[in-house]
XYZ file of C-alpha atoms in Angstrom:
108
model
C -2.122 -1.155 5.590
C -0.538 -2.903 2.781
C 0.925 -0.133 1.419
C 3.312 -0.040 4.775
C 6.663 -0.766 2.994
C 7.844 3.137 3.977
C 7.034 2.901 7.105
C 8.431 -0.148 8.361
C 11.910 0.457 7.141
C 14.651 -0.827 9.120
C 12.350 -1.769 11.541
C 10.379 -4.831 10.650
C 8.445 -6.835 7.662
C 5.705 -5.164 5.628
C 2.469 -6.621 5.679
C 3.052 -7.961 2.072
C 6.394 -9.651 3.397
C 4.578 -11.272 6.460
C 1.936 -12.650 4.167
C 4.270 -14.446 2.018
C 5.991 -15.388 4.761
C 2.936 -17.082 6.370
C 0.866 -17.969 3.613
C 3.841 -19.454 2.038
C 4.960 -20.218 -1.704
C 1.938 -21.827 -2.721
C 0.443 -18.290 -2.807
C 0.828 -15.175 -4.664
C 0.879 -11.738 -2.786
C 0.490 -9.191 -5.633
C 0.743 -5.448 -4.211
C -0.316 -2.685 -5.810
C -0.883 -0.607 -2.986
C 0.628 3.078 -3.386
C 1.040 5.014 -0.583
C -0.502 8.380 -1.089
C -2.335 7.203 -3.418
C -6.002 8.907 -4.106
C -8.874 7.885 -5.787
C -8.174 10.022 -8.540
C -4.207 8.026 -8.847
C -6.317 4.767 -8.611
C -8.308 5.670 -11.550
C -6.067 7.288 -13.983
C -2.784 6.464 -12.712
C -0.127 8.475 -11.399
C 3.299 8.330 -10.535
C 4.265 6.220 -7.218
C 6.464 8.894 -6.057
C 6.609 8.135 -2.082
C 7.243 4.646 -2.092
C 8.903 4.102 -4.841
C 12.612 3.635 -3.859
C 10.928 1.469 -0.810
C 9.437 -0.960 -2.950
C 12.888 -1.019 -5.209
C 14.505 -1.923 -1.846
C 12.049 -4.671 -1.327
C 11.732 -6.581 -4.273
C 8.692 -5.280 -5.128
C 8.687 -2.602 -7.543
C 5.975 -1.004 -9.080
C 4.655 -2.422 -12.534
C 4.790 1.140 -14.778
C 3.196 2.054 -18.202
C 5.732 3.352 -20.720
C 5.040 6.871 -19.396
C 6.243 5.659 -16.020
C 2.582 5.833 -14.473
C 1.444 2.911 -11.839
C -2.503 2.395 -13.260
C -2.976 0.375 -10.046
C -6.567 -1.052 -11.884
C -5.142 -1.510 -14.781
C -2.246 -3.692 -13.398
C -4.728 -5.840 -11.606
C -7.399 -6.427 -14.534
C -3.927 -8.379 -16.427
C -4.096 -10.585 -13.257
C -5.062 -14.578 -13.829
C -6.278 -17.187 -10.998
C -7.238 -14.757 -8.345
C -8.895 -15.825 -5.805
C -8.959 -12.820 -3.593
C -8.557 -8.859 -3.680
C -8.214 -6.447 -0.703
C -9.044 -2.972 -2.159
C -8.815 0.136 0.524
C -9.393 3.453 -1.581
C -10.268 6.671 0.339
C -8.042 7.269 3.003
C -6.118 10.015 1.209
C -8.711 11.761 -0.371
C -10.323 12.097 3.308
C -6.802 13.352 3.891
C -6.611 16.016 1.098
C -9.879 17.233 2.037
C -9.410 17.544 5.886
C -6.059 19.022 4.826
C -8.104 21.599 2.660
C -10.383 22.484 5.179
C -7.453 23.306 7.517
C -6.051 26.217 5.298
C -9.256 27.542 4.443
C -10.384 27.681 8.350
C -6.967 29.048 9.503
C -7.492 32.777 9.640
C -4.232 35.233 7.971
């Protein structure tokens, strides 16, 4: 996934780093993916705690609001000259739902 910067540290390049290398300097790759974000976070923003440090190390920090919140959809609205957008939402919602189901089904 595009938010894989945490999971490849020290092992290779992130998806965005590969895209930037392959596409060259004429193409701008903007990464607003945040590891762990669910649909609520996408719509209302949140602190990108899982990948914050890794994104700083990759020199690809999250743009934050004055309240230290990352709002991917609000940031995407500010982009100009965009020809392609990749949006993937819902994976963490499913993970959370399955986790809650497991807790409810596990005997005490």
